[in-house]
Amino acid sequence: MTIKAVIFDLDGVIVSTDEFHYEAWKKISDEEGIPFNHTINNRLRGVSRMESLNIILERAEREYSPEEKQELAERKNEYYKKSLVNLTPDDLLPGAKDTIDELKRRKVKIAIGSSSKNTPTILKQIGLADAFDAIADGNDITHSKPDPEVFLLAASRLDIKPEECLVVEDAEAGVQAAIAGGMNVAAVGDAGLHSQDADYRLERVDEILDLI
């Protein structure tokens, strides 16, 4: 395997804002009288904001119009963004910073491929705004994971062929997106425990250094 670039998902790989997402969705759900818990929240991993909302609304007692859905999604995002001010470099997941630094030392190109539209804010808060050679995020794409669009865009911005990229993902939707894009994929976190399709299943992100 010749790997010339590593494309990282952001949330759950570099940093975890899962609890911030959970609290924001829980607040929306409580306001609307819709059941919501961590089990439901796990289904939201790696999917877009609107798709996440649709999953939550499966338990609603009424139908919501497109306009109402948009308002709910925007309200949730405002709750979430307010919580991001609490993020610091101390919130980087174990091994993430060392992995980034070592890949740079080895002259391996690195990118972010995330469905989140808050990627720039998160990277700034954790001190990695200028750490990557390319960024593709929810502000750039039409289709979220498991569609490969965000990873293919990241590879294009790196000027690296998809088959020469290794994607690092913690969600099954992201694993499937990488596969659909013709890329190698290392699963960490939840996907590392459960994914049947990833090329590599790892406990920590820094284990990818043994693959390159």
PDB file of N, CA and C in Angstrom, residues 2 4-5 10 32 35 41 49-50 53 69 75 86 105 112 123 125-126 128-129 136 142 145 150-151 157 175 187 204:
ATOM      1  N   THR A   2       0.653   2.106  -0.983  1.00  0.00           N
ATOM      2  CA  THR A   2       1.354   3.383  -1.033  1.00  0.00           C
ATOM      3  C   THR A   2       0.408   4.494  -0.595  1.00  0.00           C
ATOM      4  N   LYS A   4       0.039   8.384   0.260  1.00  0.00           N
ATOM      5  CA  LYS A   4       0.656   9.696   0.108  1.00  0.00           C
ATOM      6  C   LYS A   4      -0.056  10.772   0.919  1.00  0.00           C
ATOM      7  N   ALA A   5      -1.256  10.437   1.403  1.00  0.00           N
ATOM      8  CA  ALA A   5      -2.025  11.431   2.160  1.00  0.00           C
ATOM      9  C   ALA A   5      -2.931  10.738   3.160  1.00  0.00           C
ATOM     10  N   LEU A  10     -13.035  14.729  11.592  1.00  0.00           N
ATOM     11  CA  LEU A  10     -12.676  15.626  12.692  1.00  0.00           C
ATOM     12  C   LEU A  10     -13.238  15.158  14.026  1.00  0.00           C
ATOM     13  N   GLU A  32     -39.321  20.314  22.160  1.00  0.00           N
ATOM     14  CA  GLU A  32     -40.384  19.850  21.256  1.00  0.00           C
ATOM     15  C   GLU A  32     -41.165  18.670  21.815  1.00  0.00           C
ATOM     16  N   PRO A  35     -38.894  12.231  22.492  1.00  0.00           N
ATOM     17  CA  PRO A  35     -37.943  11.387  23.230  1.00  0.00           C
ATOM     18  C   PRO A  35     -36.559  11.404  22.570  1.00  0.00           C
ATOM     19  N   ASN A  41     -28.846   9.058  19.922  1.00  0.00           N
ATOM     20  CA  ASN A  41     -27.735   9.932  19.535  1.00  0.00           C
ATOM     21  C   ASN A  41     -26.655   9.171  18.770  1.00  0.00           C
ATOM     22  N   ARG A  49     -26.503  17.420   9.641  1.00  0.00           N
ATOM     23  CA  ARG A  49     -27.420  18.009  10.619  1.00  0.00           C
ATOM     24  C   ARG A  49     -28.874  17.716  10.271  1.00  0.00           C
ATOM     25  N   MET A  50     -29.245  17.906   9.011  1.00  0.00           N
ATOM     26  CA  MET A  50     -30.638  17.686   8.628  1.00  0.00           C
ATOM     27  C   MET A  50     -31.009  16.215   8.696  1.00  0.00           C
ATOM     28  N   LEU A  53     -31.578  15.454  12.276  1.00  0.00           N
ATOM     29  CA  LEU A  53     -32.889  15.949  12.705  1.00  0.00           C
ATOM     30  C   LEU A  53     -33.993  15.003  12.267  1.00  0.00           C
ATOM     31  N   LYS A  69     -38.431  22.389  10.075  1.00  0.00           N
ATOM     32  CA  LYS A  69     -37.208  21.591  10.205  1.00  0.00           C
ATOM     33  C   LYS A  69     -35.969  22.479  10.104  1.00  0.00           C
ATOM     34  N   ARG A  75     -31.650  26.279  15.184  1.00  0.00           N
ATOM     35  CA  ARG A  75     -31.677  26.479  16.631  1.00  0.00           C
ATOM     36  C   ARG A  75     -30.698  25.530  17.324  1.00  0.00           C
ATOM     37  N   ASN A  86     -16.074  26.533  24.729  1.00  0.00           N
ATOM     38  CA  ASN A  86     -15.421  25.822  25.827  1.00  0.00           C
ATOM     39  C   ASN A  86     -14.330  24.868  25.343  1.00  0.00           C
ATOM     40  N   ARG A 105       6.287  15.571   9.648  1.00  0.00           N
ATOM     41  CA  ARG A 105       7.722  15.305   9.626  1.00  0.00           C
ATOM     42  C   ARG A 105       8.083  14.341   8.494  1.00  0.00           C
ATOM     43  N   ILE A 112      -8.494  17.412   6.379  1.00  0.00           N
ATOM     44  CA  ILE A 112      -9.719  17.141   7.129  1.00  0.00           C
ATOM     45  C   ILE A 112     -10.835  16.872   6.124  1.00  0.00           C
ATOM     46  N   LEU A 123     -11.509  23.791  14.596  1.00  0.00           N
ATOM     47  CA  LEU A 123     -10.064  23.766  14.376  1.00  0.00           C
ATOM     48  C   LEU A 123      -9.388  24.972  15.028  1.00  0.00           C
ATOM     49  N   GLN A 125     -10.483  26.601  17.690  1.00  0.00           N
ATOM     50  CA  GLN A 125     -10.547  26.453  19.143  1.00  0.00           C
ATOM     51  C   GLN A 125      -9.489  25.487  19.669  1.00  0.00           C
ATOM     52  N   ILE A 126      -9.166  24.454  18.889  1.00  0.00           N
ATOM     53  CA  ILE A 126      -8.202  23.458  19.371  1.00  0.00           C
ATOM     54  C   ILE A 126      -6.787  23.726  18.865  1.00  0.00           C
ATOM     55  N   LEU A 128      -5.607  24.136  15.695  1.00  0.00           N
ATOM     56  CA  LEU A 128      -5.161  23.441  14.492  1.00  0.00           C
ATOM     57  C   LEU A 128      -5.673  24.094  13.201  1.00  0.00           C
ATOM     58  N   ALA A 129      -5.999  25.367  13.280  1.00  0.00           N
ATOM     59  CA  ALA A 129      -6.575  26.051  12.114  1.00  0.00           C
ATOM     60  C   ALA A 129      -5.660  26.010  10.899  1.00  0.00           C
ATOM     61  N   ALA A 136     -11.880  19.945   3.698  1.00  0.00           N
ATOM     62  CA  ALA A 136     -13.173  19.821   3.034  1.00  0.00           C
ATOM     63  C   ALA A 136     -14.190  19.557   4.130  1.00  0.00           C
ATOM     64  N   THR A 142     -22.591  18.884  -1.057  1.00  0.00           N
ATOM     65  CA  THR A 142     -24.037  18.740  -1.225  1.00  0.00           C
ATOM     66  C   THR A 142     -24.541  17.475  -0.557  1.00  0.00           C
ATOM     67  N   LYS A 145     -21.814  12.056   4.243  1.00  0.00           N
ATOM     68  CA  LYS A 145     -21.474  10.647   4.343  1.00  0.00           C
ATOM     69  C   LYS A 145     -22.744   9.836   4.618  1.00  0.00           C
ATOM     70  N   VAL A 150     -17.183  14.378   0.334  1.00  0.00           N
ATOM     71  CA  VAL A 150     -16.269  15.191   1.147  1.00  0.00           C
ATOM     72  C   VAL A 150     -14.836  14.647   1.073  1.00  0.00           C
ATOM     73  N   PHE A 151     -14.687  13.329   1.012  1.00  0.00           N
ATOM     74  CA  PHE A 151     -13.344  12.753   0.934  1.00  0.00           C
ATOM     75  C   PHE A 151     -12.736  12.934  -0.451  1.00  0.00           C
ATOM     76  N   ARG A 157      -8.262  18.466  -3.440  1.00  0.00           N
ATOM     77  CA  ARG A 157      -7.569  19.661  -2.953  1.00  0.00           C
ATOM     78  C   ARG A 157      -6.117  19.359  -2.561  1.00  0.00           C
ATOM     79  N   VAL A 175     -16.785   5.338   7.200  1.00  0.00           N
ATOM     80  CA  VAL A 175     -16.093   4.173   6.641  1.00  0.00           C
ATOM     81  C   VAL A 175     -16.661   3.842   5.266  1.00  0.00           C
ATOM     82  N   ALA A 187     -10.466   2.498  10.736  1.00  0.00           N
ATOM     83  CA  ALA A 187     -11.539   2.813  11.669  1.00  0.00           C
ATOM     84  C   ALA A 187     -10.986   2.885  13.085  1.00  0.00           C
ATOM     85  N   ARG A 204      -6.492   3.550  18.637  1.00  0.00           N
ATOM     86  CA  ARG A 204      -6.116   4.968  18.729  1.00  0.00           C
ATOM     87  C   ARG A 204      -5.640   5.468  17.378  1.00  0.00           C
TER      88      ARG A 204
END
